[in-house]
Coordinates of C-alpha atoms in Angstrom, one line a residue:
R1 CA 245.5 36.1 254.7
A2 CA 242.2 37.9 253.9
K3 CA 244.1 40.4 251.7
L4 CA 246.0 37.6 249.9
R5 CA 242.7 35.7 249.2
L6 CA 241.2 39.0 247.9
Y7 CA 244.1 39.5 245.6
L8 CA 244.0 36.0 244.3
E9 CA 240.3 36.4 243.5
Q10 CA 241.1 39.6 241.6
L11 CA 243.9 37.8 239.8
K12 CA 241.4 35.1 238.7
K13 CA 239.3 37.8 237.1
L14 CA 242.3 39.3 235.2
V15 CA 244.0 36.1 234.0
P16 CA 242.5 34.1 231.2
L17 CA 241.9 30.6 232.5
G18 CA 242.2 27.4 230.6
P19 CA 239.5 24.7 230.0
D20 CA 240.2 23.1 233.4
S21 CA 239.2 26.3 235.2
T22 CA 236.8 24.7 237.7
R23 CA 239.5 24.2 240.3
H24 CA 242.7 26.2 240.7
T25 CA 245.6 26.0 243.0
T26 CA 247.3 29.1 244.0
L27 CA 250.5 27.9 242.3
S28 CA 248.7 27.2 239.0
L29 CA 247.0 30.6 239.1
L30 CA 250.3 32.4 239.7
K31 CA 252.0 30.4 236.9
R32 CA 249.2 31.4 234.5
A33 CA 249.4 35.0 235.6
K34 CA 253.2 34.9 235.0
M35 CA 252.7 33.5 231.5
H36 CA 250.0 36.0 230.7
I37 CA 252.2 38.9 231.8
K38 CA 255.0 37.6 229.6
K39 CA 252.6 37.3 226.7
L40 CA 251.3 40.9 227.2
E41 CA 254.9 42.2 227.5
E42 CA 255.8 40.5 224.2
Q43 CA 252.8 41.9 222.5
D44 CA 253.6 45.3 223.8
R45 CA 257.2 45.1 222.6
K46 CA 256.0 44.0 219.1
A47 CA 253.5 46.8 218.9
L48 CA 256.2 49.3 219.9
N49 CA 258.5 48.0 217.1
V50 CA 255.7 48.2 214.6
K51 CA 254.9 51.7 215.8
E52 CA 258.5 52.8 215.5
Q53 CA 258.8 51.3 212.0
L54 CA 255.6 53.1 210.9
Q55 CA 256.9 56.4 212.3
R56 CA 260.2 55.9 210.4
E57 CA 258.3 55.1 207.2
H58 CA 256.1 58.2 207.8
R59 CA 259.1 60.5 208.2
Y60 CA 260.7 59.0 205.1
L61 CA 257.5 59.4 203.0
K62 CA 257.1 63.0 204.2
R63 CA 260.6 63.9 203.2
R64 CA 260.1 62.1 199.9
L65 CA 256.8 64.0 199.3
E66 CA 258.6 67.3 200.1
Q67 CA 261.4 66.4 197.6
L68 CA 258.9 65.6 194.9
S69 CA 256.8 68.6 195.5
V70 CA 259.9 70.9 195.4
S71 CA 261.3 69.3 192.3
G72 CA 257.8 69.3 190.6
S73 CA 257.3 73.0 191.3
V74 CA 260.6 74.1 189.8
E75 CA 259.8 75.5 186.4
R76 CA 262.1 74.2 183.6
I77 CA 263.1 76.3 180.7
R78 CA 264.3 74.5 177.6
T79 CA 265.3 75.5 174.1
D80 CA 263.6 73.9 171.1
S81 CA 265.3 73.2 167.8
M82 CA 264.5 76.6 166.4
G83 CA 266.3 78.4 169.3
S84 CA 263.1 79.6 171.1
T85 CA 262.6 78.8 174.7
I86 CA 259.8 76.5 176.0
S87 CA 258.7 77.0 179.6
T88 CA 257.2 73.8 181.2
D89 CA 256.2 72.7 184.6
S90 CA 256.7 69.0 183.7
E91 CA 258.6 66.9 181.2
Q92 CA 257.3 66.9 177.7
E93 CA 257.2 63.8 175.5
V94 CA 259.3 64.1 172.4
D95 CA 259.1 61.7 169.4
I96 CA 262.7 61.2 168.2
E97 CA 262.2 58.2 166.0
G98 CA 262.0 60.2 162.8
M99 CA 264.8 62.6 163.7
E100 CA 268.3 62.3 162.2
F101 CA 271.3 63.0 164.3
T102 CA 275.0 63.6 163.5
P103 CA 277.3 61.0 165.0
G104 CA 278.3 63.4 167.9
E105 CA 274.7 64.2 168.8
A106 CA 273.8 60.5 168.8
D107 CA 276.7 59.7 171.2
S108 CA 275.6 62.5 173.6
I109 CA 272.0 61.3 173.5
D110 CA 273.1 57.7 174.3
S111 CA 275.1 58.9 177.3
I112 CA 272.2 60.9 178.6
S113 CA 269.8 58.0 178.4
D114 CA 272.4 55.7 180.0
G115 CA 272.7 58.1 182.9
E116 CA 268.9 58.1 183.4
E117 CA 268.8 54.3 183.3
E118 CA 271.6 54.1 185.9
E119 CA 269.6 56.5 188.2
E120 CA 266.4 54.4 187.8
E121 CA 268.4 51.2 188.5
E122 CA 270.0 52.7 191.6
E123 CA 266.5 53.8 192.8
E124 CA 265.0 50.4 192.1
D125 CA 268.0 48.7 193.9
H126 CA 267.4 51.1 196.9
Y127 CA 263.7 50.2 197.1
S128 CA 264.1 46.5 196.6
A129 CA 267.0 46.2 199.1
K130 CA 265.2 48.3 201.7
G131 CA 261.8 46.8 201.5
G132 CA 260.0 49.4 199.4
F133 CA 260.3 52.4 201.6
G134 CA 264.0 52.6 202.5
F135 CA 263.7 50.2 205.4
P136 CA 264.8 46.6 205.6
Q137 CA 262.0 44.1 205.0
K138 CA 260.8 42.3 208.0
N139 CA 258.3 39.5 208.3
R140 CA 255.5 41.2 210.0
R141 CA 252.8 39.3 211.9
F142 CA 249.9 41.2 213.3
S143 CA 247.6 39.5 215.8

């Protein structure tokens, strides 16, 4: 009995008590302890889910950064209109508004830009459907 009483006193210190904390029965203390344990387990489960989600996002972003750094470091060699080569580390802006194209050239340029737009749309669809980082969007509540 003495050990049981000691354990109940220790439990009173660990469990948050309500406003009517002046008098407790053993049953009410045990019920509060049980509710408190369930609440802590739920918080722990949510924290683990958030941690796993953040780890997945971190791995995804690391892979994406590696992909971008690899594609950015590849040196591109292009030919200008005079036949000489231009070596660049990044895309160059070209003003084509004043240029004239033959019908065959215009068609090939349209198909190139259509392909780029499709890639951008696919990438946007991927991000919007996956919540921005390749993962389904969840309602997150942090407390």
